[in-house]
Amino acid sequence: MSFEKYTLKDIAKALNLSTSTVSRALRDSYEISEETKKKVLAYAQEINFQVNPIARSLKERRSNTIGVIVSEISNNFFSQIIEGIESIAYERNYQVVITQSHEIVKRERTLVEHLFSRSVDGLLMTLSSEDHEAQYLEQLVNRGFPIVFFDRVPETFSAHKVIADNAKGGLEAVEYLVRKGCRKIAHITGNHNLSTNRERLEGFKKGLKSNGFPFEERAVKYCQSGGSNQLEMETAILELKDYEYDGIFISGDRLTTGYLQALNRLSPHSIREHKIVGFTNSKVVDIFNPAITAIKQPAIEMGQRAARLLIAQIEAKYPIEDYETIILPIEMVD
Amino acid sequence: MSFEKYTLKDIAKALNLSTSTVSRALRDSYEISEETKKKVLAYAQEINFQVNPIARSLKERRSNTIGVIVSEISNNFFSQIIEGIESIAYERNYQVVITQSHEIVKRERTLVEHLFSRSVDGLLMTLSSEDHEAQYLEQLVNRGFPIVFFDRVPETFSAHKVIADNAKGGLEAVEYLVRKGCRKIAHITGNHNLSTNRERLEGFKKGLKSNGFPFEERAVKYCQSGGSNQLEMETAILELKDYEYDGIFISGDRLTTGYLQALNRLSPHSIREHKIVGFTNSKVVDIFNPAITAIKQPAIEMGQRAARLLIAQIEAKYPIEDYETIILPIEMVD
DNA sequence: ATGAAAGCGCTAACAA
DNA sequence: TTGTTAGCGCTTTCAT
């Protein structure tokens, strides 16, 4: 293998052709003789020629790169999404540029501007949990810049969106708990700026209703920090204790593990025995203590679908007229 | 915020200057008057001008992009490393392009060639576990292309390397187990093409020796698939059973969780009670069942150090004469 | 079917 | 201090 960086000019010189002819041969243009094409291709192969993607990008005004914004890369769920994105990008010959917003709106915006100006061809993103009006995103979308939102999506404007069936997750959680004999079901949720948490709460309420249970506000605890704040979680649990719940539904990945951690820190037996159902994409729920029932989102598929949707838009000949919202089924793992 | 893409030419025209003057003003060149500079900067600000990084890259022959190759993005440890890399890249104004080798040498090589030809300015990578001679990598390194290896590093040639103190991890695992009263200590390890696994085994042996225990080959099980293969792990455990170990040291992240999963699947009480120490970067070891002692690698720091080293080399005026190997301390979490 | 030449947006050597 | 110009490597229009 050679690591020389050859240019079209090098090939042209070697074969006594013009760069345009070489370019045409390499791009399999119709206006080229079989013979010349073969000669060029053979030589290119021989020296392991690779076009300079930067020069091509400058010329073509596209970079074959897609930008990704998540809140934290090292979050289970997001890293699985990225895995899905990367798999599609790889086969479609796109590069993936990863960034993290750390749940900070301002940084998110900087990243969007940066990636946009960096000439990514499109953006895959999930919103940060900080409160924000996403008008600048709406503008971008409306101007035809390809963006696909996943997981936490904007609700005030239309755009391509890929989400899990969050409401159904909440609903099924309750049904499951009821089936297991629970009669007082609590709920821990995160920041309600996020579509996901709101939808899951809706499902939760619906589940209670359809099973003839009343919805009680005191059965719900809101952990704004999403489970990463120990104190917040412990407080929530202690406050919830009086409710004497025998089942609980937890709305997010970090919330679920944070709940279990807090439970282990507090004397476990001071709390009434109860069943736990929680959203989590951990690959090791089966070794969690206490045991829980997991609601899994098809994270890899979510990344793949989002990536496909994005690439389709990037490569589309005509502007999008209808935005798509893909809702993927969740899965309960016992 | 405006999303128009302005060019230097636009600014030049608006201010009645030449593009070079504008360029110089924007780059804070010394050969420019304060006045003009201010004028240009003010206008650029006003229209939210961003240079076209692709054009700049073409001109400067560098892309401000670094490529990253890991085996799986969604692996705890690697996603934490990526988090570290991203944090440094962000502050140093580099883009990060993420790819995964899926432990396949051939794909790894394709990725290297691809990223190299894609004009990344440097590469951060960990070797895939498949057996391979990394000659092509050696060539690249020797030709001065900036590559920093982390975690699983090549041993046949010198290059920048950032690793954890794997041997010490093995050593401390044994010391810990002995301190806890264990007298028969087993070991589960992964693919021995990987430097990490070999080093940890060495530490294990050293620990036994310094405590006056003999090293017995039958106390060690080799799981080639690194813990992702259930059957392999279960077989290992069953074979190990006769050894009647009262302590075990496990060499990797997936191996550790895989071990716990297998333990839970097999009837847990059919196996003699024992203490477990394992390498893992899971953030939720404290809810694992059975309880274990974790050996953590400073993954985020590893990513940061590797990224810094790489960027230093990329931006260095002179070729590297001495390659650095950074060994980071591990941490035991009880 | 092939070549010459312009131009994508930027930087920098050279001229003024 | 500022402007003119060439050129990074590629694609493509226009000539031949």
XYZ file of C-alpha atoms (C1' of nucleotides) in Angstrom:
700
model
C 0.000 0.000 0.000
C 1.208 3.398 -0.893
C 0.432 6.496 1.057
C 1.479 9.000 -1.540
C -1.197 11.482 -2.248
C -1.582 11.589 -5.975
C -3.643 14.109 -7.862
C -5.514 13.980 -11.112
C -2.683 15.927 -12.564
C -0.226 13.187 -11.682
C -2.300 10.639 -13.467
C -2.833 12.920 -16.421
C 0.855 13.513 -16.753
C 1.728 9.857 -16.453
C -0.759 8.819 -19.093
C -0.430 11.830 -21.296
C -3.997 12.924 -20.896
C -5.694 16.021 -19.599
C -6.994 16.213 -16.069
C -10.509 16.549 -17.334
C -10.239 13.280 -19.193
C -8.901 11.581 -16.131
C -11.660 13.040 -14.034
C -14.239 11.795 -16.495
C -12.745 8.354 -16.572
C -12.755 8.125 -12.817
C -16.319 9.327 -12.601
C -17.408 6.931 -15.284
C -18.676 9.654 -17.546
C -20.461 8.589 -20.712
C -18.309 10.755 -22.930
C -15.207 8.677 -22.644
C -13.786 5.806 -24.631
C -13.669 2.389 -23.077
C -10.007 2.188 -23.776
C -9.022 5.400 -22.056
C -11.240 4.601 -19.146
C -9.603 1.252 -18.620
C -6.161 2.697 -18.863
C -6.927 5.370 -16.317
C -8.689 3.029 -13.940
C -5.857 0.565 -14.101
C -3.279 3.179 -13.355
C -5.349 4.719 -10.602
C -5.685 1.325 -9.016
C -1.989 0.712 -9.331
C -0.997 3.826 -7.468
C -3.951 3.521 -5.139
C -5.339 6.838 -6.162
C -7.930 8.491 -3.974
C -9.605 11.704 -4.990
C -9.064 14.575 -2.660
C -12.434 14.863 -0.977
C -11.770 18.402 0.110
C -11.171 19.641 -3.374
C -14.218 17.773 -4.522
C -16.270 19.234 -1.709
C -15.222 22.727 -2.566
C -16.233 22.184 -6.127
C -19.453 20.340 -5.472
C -20.528 22.365 -2.519
C -21.153 19.349 -0.396
C -18.968 17.469 1.986
C -20.453 13.988 2.353
C -20.419 14.618 6.027
C -23.260 14.572 8.507
C -23.159 16.226 11.866
C -24.559 14.638 14.990
C -25.485 16.388 18.217
C -26.342 14.437 21.333
C -26.243 15.511 24.940
C -23.596 13.015 26.079
C -21.819 10.510 23.900
C -21.157 8.180 26.794
C -24.823 7.788 27.549
C -25.881 4.224 26.699
C -28.809 5.194 24.653
C -27.050 7.850 22.637
C -23.985 5.792 21.987
C -26.240 3.085 20.599
C -27.934 5.656 18.403
C -24.571 6.816 17.167
C -23.664 3.236 16.422
C -26.747 3.021 14.219
C -25.970 6.292 12.495
C -22.404 5.268 11.865
C -23.427 1.966 10.328
C -25.590 3.653 7.700
C -23.129 6.438 7.099
C -20.413 3.898 6.504
C -22.311 2.032 3.831
C -23.492 5.235 2.183
C -20.025 6.673 2.258
C -20.663 9.572 4.582
C -18.506 10.729 7.399
C -20.019 11.261 10.807
C -18.968 14.177 12.946
C -19.982 13.761 16.566
C -20.553 16.528 19.072
C -22.161 16.843 22.485
C -24.350 19.601 23.836
C -24.095 18.595 27.498
C -27.743 19.621 27.784
C -26.796 23.246 27.353
C -28.888 25.203 24.905
C -26.246 27.761 24.211
C -23.691 25.156 23.387
C -26.209 23.334 21.263
C -26.736 26.437 19.238
C -23.031 27.032 18.857
C -22.676 23.493 17.634
C -25.443 23.866 15.107
C -23.945 27.053 13.738
C -20.533 25.548 13.736
C -21.535 22.372 11.991
C -23.650 24.269 9.544
C -20.825 26.601 8.675
C -18.479 23.661 8.661
C -20.452 22.559 5.700
C -21.935 19.367 6.933
C -24.577 18.287 4.462
C -27.123 17.691 7.164
C -27.686 17.316 10.846
C -28.981 14.611 13.146
C -29.860 15.889 16.553
C -31.703 15.422 19.776
C -32.678 18.484 21.779
C -30.996 19.411 25.001
C -33.150 19.397 28.084
C -32.651 23.029 28.942
C -35.659 25.098 28.214
C -35.524 26.645 24.802
C -37.378 28.014 21.890
C -35.917 26.379 18.887
C -36.723 29.115 16.457
C -33.331 29.147 14.905
C -33.744 25.468 14.199
C -37.119 26.078 12.697
C -35.569 28.662 10.411
C -32.899 26.257 9.310
C -35.428 23.560 8.590
C -37.639 25.944 6.698
C -34.764 27.088 4.588
C -34.401 23.522 3.470
C -31.333 22.580 5.426
C -31.613 18.840 6.110
C -32.124 18.114 9.786
C -33.600 15.010 11.309
C -34.483 15.103 14.978
C -34.492 11.966 17.037
C -35.635 11.058 20.541
C -36.188 14.542 21.911
C -37.871 16.382 19.129
C -39.277 19.867 18.712
C -43.034 20.103 18.950
C -43.683 23.586 17.726
C -42.821 23.010 14.106
C -42.727 20.207 11.626
C -39.566 18.459 10.587
C -38.316 14.951 10.074
C -38.547 13.167 13.394
C -37.692 9.692 14.621
C -38.910 8.749 18.055
C -39.853 5.750 20.112
C -43.411 5.109 21.100
C -43.003 6.807 24.423
C -46.674 7.008 25.299
C -47.027 3.324 24.700
C -44.052 2.731 26.941
C -45.827 4.493 29.780
C -49.042 2.677 29.061
C -47.466 -0.743 28.934
C -45.488 -0.084 32.055
C -48.697 0.481 33.974
C -50.468 -2.475 32.416
C -47.549 -4.675 33.313
C -47.461 -3.480 36.890
C -51.203 -3.922 37.287
C -50.940 -7.388 35.849
C -48.312 -8.139 38.449
C -50.718 -7.083 41.164
C -49.642 -3.549 41.859
C -52.329 -1.215 43.128
C -50.457 1.969 43.915
C -48.162 2.999 41.135
C -45.714 5.840 41.396
C -43.861 7.609 38.626
C -40.504 9.291 38.402
C -39.900 11.535 35.478
C -37.350 14.045 34.297
C -37.366 17.444 32.742
C -40.725 18.225 31.177
C -39.286 20.391 28.496
C -38.549 17.128 26.817
C -41.165 15.593 24.596
C -40.119 12.139 25.714
C -40.912 12.687 29.368
C -44.230 14.310 28.640
C -45.294 11.537 26.334
C -44.331 8.876 28.822
C -46.326 10.624 31.526
C -49.307 10.748 29.211
C -49.032 7.027 28.650
C -48.771 6.514 32.366
C -51.967 8.456 32.973
C -53.767 6.632 30.234
C -52.692 3.321 31.691
C -54.021 4.231 35.106
C -57.282 5.380 33.673
C -57.897 2.345 31.542
C -57.315 0.203 34.582
C -59.622 2.194 36.765
C -56.953 3.814 38.908
C -57.052 7.488 39.745
C -54.150 9.701 38.769
C -52.689 11.383 41.802
C -50.264 14.219 41.487
C -48.403 13.140 44.599
C -47.534 9.847 42.942
C -45.302 11.686 40.514
C -41.841 13.054 41.205
C -40.034 15.338 38.801
C -36.266 15.042 38.789
C -35.053 17.953 36.737
C -31.495 16.739 36.610
C -32.526 13.552 34.950
C -31.081 11.174 37.500
C -27.537 12.409 37.576
C -28.125 14.270 40.821
C -27.999 11.840 43.744
C -29.549 14.143 46.276
C -32.456 14.982 44.044
C -33.228 11.339 43.528
C -32.935 10.439 47.177
C -35.224 13.281 48.107
C -37.743 12.124 45.541
C -37.692 8.618 46.942
C -38.070 9.765 50.508
C -40.929 12.026 49.597
C -42.547 9.231 47.704
C -42.228 6.849 50.620
C -45.375 8.028 52.324
C -47.299 7.184 49.236
C -46.587 3.531 49.944
C -46.439 2.566 46.319
C -46.127 -1.052 45.315
C -45.018 -0.352 41.786
C -43.121 2.376 40.012
C -42.556 3.491 36.467
C -39.403 5.461 35.686
C -39.128 7.619 32.654
C -35.495 7.529 31.559
C -32.193 5.740 31.364
C -30.228 7.708 33.931
C -33.322 8.081 36.076
C -33.748 4.339 36.209
C -30.189 3.552 37.177
C -30.113 6.567 39.461
C -33.205 5.232 41.207
C -31.596 1.853 41.760
C -28.432 3.439 43.039
C -30.343 5.618 45.459
C -32.350 2.644 46.612
C -29.141 0.828 47.415
C -27.750 3.790 49.269
C -30.833 4.349 51.363
C -31.446 1.348 53.540
C -33.247 -0.821 51.021
C -35.565 -2.370 53.522
C -36.897 0.882 54.819
C -38.890 1.077 51.627
C -41.860 -1.084 50.897
C -41.156 -3.851 48.453
C -42.270 -2.883 44.985
C -41.993 -3.675 41.329
C -39.937 -1.457 39.073
C -40.381 -0.726 35.402
C -38.088 1.751 33.759
C -36.894 3.040 30.439
C -33.310 1.947 29.957
C -31.128 0.796 27.140
C -28.512 -0.742 29.331
C -27.218 -4.008 27.963
C -26.847 -5.425 31.433
C -30.227 -4.983 33.087
C -30.204 -8.655 33.886
C -27.535 -8.075 36.505
C -29.216 -5.094 38.123
C -30.106 -5.215 41.750
C -32.928 -4.965 42.567
C -34.283 -6.636 39.486
C -36.294 -4.469 37.178
C -38.310 -4.708 34.020
C -36.765 -2.657 31.268
C -38.430 -0.701 28.536
C -36.008 -0.627 25.683
C -35.961 1.704 22.775
C -34.633 0.383 19.480
C -31.743 2.774 19.680
C -29.612 1.378 16.917
C -32.563 1.276 14.594
C -33.499 4.779 15.604
C -30.065 5.955 14.554
C -30.299 4.028 11.322
C -33.724 5.315 10.403
C -32.732 8.861 11.204
C -29.581 8.559 9.141
C -31.437 7.083 6.190
C -34.039 9.792 6.321
C -31.358 12.431 6.435
C -29.340 11.036 3.581
C -32.480 10.690 1.515
C -33.192 14.344 2.037
C -29.626 15.358 1.338
C -29.629 13.472 -1.910
C -33.166 14.343 -2.930
C -33.586 16.230 -6.173
C -36.514 18.260 -4.970
C -37.214 20.023 -1.700
C -39.144 18.138 0.917
C -42.823 18.837 0.923
C -43.903 16.453 3.641
C -41.969 15.809 6.763
C -42.002 12.356 8.152
C -42.391 11.263 11.752
C -41.263 7.740 12.391
C -42.452 6.148 15.601
C -40.608 3.013 16.573
C -42.016 0.355 18.892
C -40.584 -0.052 22.345
C -39.842 -3.412 23.853
C -40.366 -4.673 27.398
C -37.650 -6.936 28.723
C -38.413 -8.867 31.832
C -29.151 34.766 13.177
C -28.558 34.606 9.537
C -27.794 31.452 7.676
C -26.586 33.039 4.496
C -23.228 31.795 3.495
C -21.134 34.809 2.804
C -17.713 34.729 1.244
C -14.702 36.935 1.592
C -15.649 38.375 -1.731
C -18.978 39.519 -0.384
C -17.314 41.356 2.436
C -14.689 42.797 0.128
C -17.328 44.100 -2.220
C -19.421 45.577 0.564
C -16.481 47.394 2.098
C -14.685 48.194 -1.095
C -11.619 46.204 -0.239
C -9.795 43.301 -1.767
C -10.389 39.780 -0.598
C -6.835 39.520 0.584
C -7.244 42.512 2.820
C -10.382 41.027 4.238
C -8.638 37.729 4.738
C -5.815 39.423 6.522
C -8.140 41.376 8.751
C -10.007 38.244 9.707
C -6.826 36.371 10.436
C -5.451 39.233 12.457
C -2.432 39.648 10.274
C 0.171 42.170 11.381
C 0.243 43.920 8.055
C -3.107 45.589 8.404
C -4.300 48.895 9.800
C -6.297 48.933 12.968
C -9.014 50.853 11.264
C -9.537 48.468 8.396
C -9.377 45.544 10.716
C -12.084 46.963 12.918
C -14.282 47.769 9.983
C -13.963 44.280 8.570
C -14.453 42.577 11.898
C -17.513 44.652 12.634
C -19.098 43.848 9.327
C -18.195 40.182 9.538
C -19.813 40.058 12.934
C -22.867 41.814 11.644
C -23.513 39.340 8.867
C -22.309 36.466 11.020
C -19.599 35.576 8.618
C -17.942 32.193 8.894
C -15.032 31.232 6.714
C -15.607 28.289 4.491
C -13.536 25.631 6.177
C -13.423 23.511 3.067
C -11.840 26.203 0.998
C -9.440 26.915 3.777
C -8.595 23.248 4.085
C -7.897 22.947 0.424
C -5.572 25.869 0.583
C -3.850 24.979 3.812
C -3.663 21.294 3.191
C -5.141 20.435 6.517
C -8.679 19.870 7.613
C -8.769 20.478 11.346
C -10.316 17.089 11.611
C -9.157 14.080 13.528
C -10.296 10.559 12.845
C -11.121 8.092 15.577
C -11.299 4.331 15.253
C -12.700 2.193 18.043
C -14.122 -1.288 17.907
C -17.616 -0.384 19.073
C -18.868 3.071 19.857
C -21.539 1.794 22.205
C -19.014 0.107 24.434
C -18.902 1.950 27.787
C -15.224 2.330 27.851
C -14.864 3.536 24.299
C -17.747 5.941 24.476
C -16.114 7.495 27.520
C -12.870 7.763 25.617
C -14.668 9.429 22.766
C -16.219 11.826 25.224
C -12.736 12.787 26.343
C -11.499 13.172 22.795
C -14.466 15.297 21.857
C -13.970 17.634 24.789
C -10.416 18.456 23.775
C -11.246 18.649 20.115
C -14.023 21.082 20.875
C -11.807 23.493 22.737
C -9.031 23.198 20.193
C -11.453 23.665 17.363
C -11.066 20.310 15.722
C -13.795 18.130 14.354
C -13.971 14.518 15.371
C -14.887 11.845 12.875
C -15.900 8.612 14.534
C -15.710 5.151 13.028
C -15.894 1.587 14.288
C -13.837 -1.395 13.266
C -16.075 -4.010 14.852
C -12.895 -5.872 15.756
C -12.297 -6.693 12.111
C -8.782 -6.081 10.876
C -9.808 -5.675 7.299
C -12.362 -3.059 8.137
C -9.891 -1.335 10.353
C -7.508 -1.038 7.497
C -10.172 0.252 5.163
C -11.040 2.856 7.741
C -7.453 3.949 8.124
C -7.018 4.302 4.381
C -10.313 6.034 4.084
C -9.692 8.502 6.874
C -6.193 9.121 5.668
C -7.344 9.831 2.157
C -10.227 11.811 3.577
C -7.584 14.160 4.763
C -7.959 13.915 8.476
C -4.977 15.590 10.063
C -4.353 12.681 12.374
C -5.740 9.509 13.798
C -6.634 8.232 17.238
C -7.097 4.506 17.335
C -7.246 1.364 19.351
C -6.374 -1.906 17.654
C -8.992 -4.485 16.827
C -8.677 -7.810 18.568
C -8.310 -9.856 15.426
C -4.830 -11.052 14.914
C -2.838 -8.743 12.732
C 0.477 -7.440 11.755
C 0.170 -3.706 11.759
C 2.865 -3.025 9.229
C 0.830 -0.605 7.254
C 0.315 1.368 10.447
C 3.990 1.303 11.154
C 4.626 2.691 7.688
C 2.173 5.490 8.257
C 3.722 6.375 11.568
C 7.194 6.282 10.137
C 6.205 8.571 7.333
C 5.259 11.100 9.960
C 1.519 10.811 9.770
C 0.226 11.664 13.245
C -1.317 8.649 14.953
C -1.835 8.129 18.642
C -2.812 4.672 19.813
C -4.778 4.187 22.979
C -5.768 1.196 25.091
C -4.834 -1.579 22.691
C -1.560 -0.516 21.253
C 0.922 -2.021 18.842
C 3.967 -3.552 20.447
C 6.199 -4.153 17.486
C 7.008 -0.541 16.745
C 7.203 2.744 18.541
C 4.531 5.375 18.305
C 2.606 7.645 20.606
C 0.651 5.467 23.005
C -1.739 6.125 25.838
C -2.676 3.199 28.018
C -3.835 2.353 31.495
C -1.571 0.617 33.931
C -2.925 -2.783 33.070
C -0.264 -4.795 34.822
C -0.876 -2.883 38.001
C -4.578 -3.578 37.633
C -3.877 -7.286 37.619
C -1.484 -6.986 40.496
C -3.814 -4.949 42.654
C -6.705 -7.242 41.899
C -4.794 -10.143 43.373
C -3.556 -8.172 46.348
C -7.095 -7.079 47.071
C -8.444 -10.597 46.844
C -5.706 -11.960 49.060
C -6.349 -9.223 51.580
C -9.970 -10.274 51.594
C -8.945 -13.780 52.455
C -9.024 -15.500 49.094
C -6.668 -18.424 48.672
C -7.528 -19.794 45.270
C -7.788 -17.111 42.656
C -9.005 -17.697 39.137
C -8.652 -15.477 36.113
C -10.764 -14.885 33.046
C -9.155 -13.132 30.165
C -9.897 -12.317 26.549
C -8.045 -12.396 23.310
C -4.315 -12.482 23.834
C -3.527 -10.620 20.683
C -4.393 -7.601 22.754
C -1.689 -5.933 24.750
C -4.195 -5.129 27.473
C -5.070 -8.719 28.224
C -1.492 -9.854 28.218
C -0.420 -7.093 30.548
C -3.231 -7.812 32.965
C -2.316 -11.474 33.029
C 1.266 -10.538 33.784
C 0.099 -8.421 36.680
C -2.022 -11.295 37.881
C 0.937 -13.655 37.864
C 3.109 -11.150 39.608
C 0.478 -10.670 42.283
C 0.262 -14.391 42.916
C 3.981 -14.717 43.121
C 4.525 -11.860 45.510
C 1.927 -13.358 47.779
C 3.426 -16.793 47.670
C 0.751 -18.425 45.562
C 1.624 -20.674 42.664
C 0.414 -19.796 39.191
C -1.697 -22.617 37.790
C -2.624 -22.730 34.139
C -5.960 -24.318 34.931
C -6.945 -21.264 36.945
C -7.054 -19.222 33.742
C -9.770 -19.248 31.123
C -9.388 -17.578 27.764
C -12.560 -16.183 26.247
C -11.648 -15.242 22.720
C -14.911 -13.458 22.066
C -14.304 -11.080 24.896
C -17.443 -11.807 26.830
C -20.003 -11.244 24.132
C -20.448 -14.950 23.589
C -22.719 -16.402 26.263
C -21.888 -19.992 25.613
C -18.184 -19.407 25.741
C -18.478 -17.706 29.101
C -20.721 -20.356 30.572
C -18.365 -23.059 29.450
C -15.482 -21.204 31.022
C -17.311 -20.953 34.311
C -18.308 -24.584 34.349
C -14.797 -25.673 33.557
C -13.480 -23.433 36.249
C -15.895 -24.840 38.813
C -13.720 -27.803 39.678
C -10.959 -25.444 40.575
C -13.048 -24.316 43.523
C -11.769 -20.781 43.420
C -12.733 -18.331 46.124
C -11.744 -15.252 44.184
C -11.603 -14.258 40.561
C -10.038 -11.510 38.506
C -11.618 -10.641 35.176
C -9.723 -8.861 32.486
C -12.224 -6.712 30.600
C -15.437 -4.733 30.542
C -17.607 -7.079 28.545
C -15.951 -10.066 30.169
C -16.887 -8.781 33.590
C -20.516 -8.113 32.821
C -20.668 -11.276 30.753
C -19.389 -13.209 33.735
C -22.057 -11.773 35.997
C -24.736 -12.482 33.455
C -23.608 -16.061 33.059
C -23.474 -16.474 36.809
C -27.065 -15.353 37.048
C -28.134 -17.688 34.299
C -26.406 -20.720 35.744
C -27.871 -21.575 39.115
C -25.926 -19.105 41.227
C -25.712 -21.348 44.247
C -24.163 -24.229 42.404
C -20.976 -22.220 42.422
C -18.885 -21.670 45.470
C -19.190 -18.205 46.941
C -16.338 -16.029 45.803
C -15.102 -12.482 45.500
C -15.009 -10.831 42.116
C -12.699 -8.160 40.841
C -13.005 -7.040 37.255
C -11.996 -4.357 34.828
C -15.074 -2.339 33.966
C -15.909 1.257 33.269
C -19.589 0.875 33.871
C -21.070 3.818 35.719
C -23.451 1.565 37.551
C -21.305 -1.119 39.139
C -22.901 -0.282 42.453
C -26.145 -1.875 41.323
C -24.561 -5.017 39.949
C -25.580 -8.355 41.326
C -23.571 -10.071 42.611
C -21.533 -7.202 43.969
C -18.090 -6.788 42.522
C -15.028 -4.660 42.931
C -14.341 -2.671 39.820
C -11.049 -1.706 38.298
C -11.678 1.479 36.419
C -9.590 3.019 33.754
C -9.562 6.798 33.498
C -11.255 6.592 30.139
C -12.170 10.220 29.698
C -8.686 11.273 30.641
C -7.260 8.670 28.323
C -9.206 10.223 25.474
C -8.112 13.680 26.482
C -4.463 12.814 26.773
C -4.496 11.010 23.469
C -6.221 13.931 21.784
C -3.782 16.433 23.229
C -0.837 14.360 22.173
C -2.224 14.058 18.689
C -2.992 17.728 18.283
C 0.453 18.604 19.574
C 1.975 16.430 16.900
C -0.306 17.790 14.216
C 0.619 21.329 15.097
C 4.280 20.671 15.762
C 6.764 22.540 13.627
C 9.269 19.734 13.535
C 8.876 16.006 13.081
C 8.617 13.891 16.189
C 11.871 12.398 17.296
C 10.718 10.676 20.451
C 7.439 8.931 20.808
C 5.683 9.143 24.100
C 3.967 6.390 26.034
C 1.597 7.660 28.666
C 0.554 5.191 31.325
C -2.439 6.253 33.356
C -3.218 4.894 36.814
C -6.166 2.593 37.299
C -8.572 2.933 40.173
C -10.217 0.275 42.303
C -13.794 0.976 43.283
C -15.250 -1.103 46.036
C -13.691 11.567 -27.304
C -10.539 14.870 -25.580
C -8.519 19.289 -24.056
C -8.432 24.124 -22.415
C -9.961 26.984 -19.174
C -12.792 28.807 -15.587
C -14.008 28.701 -10.962
C -15.419 26.711 -6.117
C -13.384 30.192 -1.504
C -9.423 30.898 0.483
C -4.323 32.308 1.458
C 0.035 34.305 0.480
C 3.872 35.689 -2.448
C 4.736 39.540 -4.873
C 3.883 44.258 -6.512
C 2.670 48.762 -5.738
C -0.895 49.043 4.309
C -3.381 47.365 0.398
C -4.214 45.106 -4.131
C -3.195 41.739 -7.801
C -2.555 37.290 -8.869
C -1.597 32.487 -8.700
C -2.888 28.227 -7.118
C -4.663 24.406 -3.687
C -7.367 19.688 -6.613
C -11.326 19.009 -8.580
C -15.477 19.261 -11.975
C -17.603 20.973 -15.923
C -18.676 24.059 -19.795
C -17.267 25.062 -24.003
C -14.278 24.368 -27.920
C -12.156 21.271 -30.894
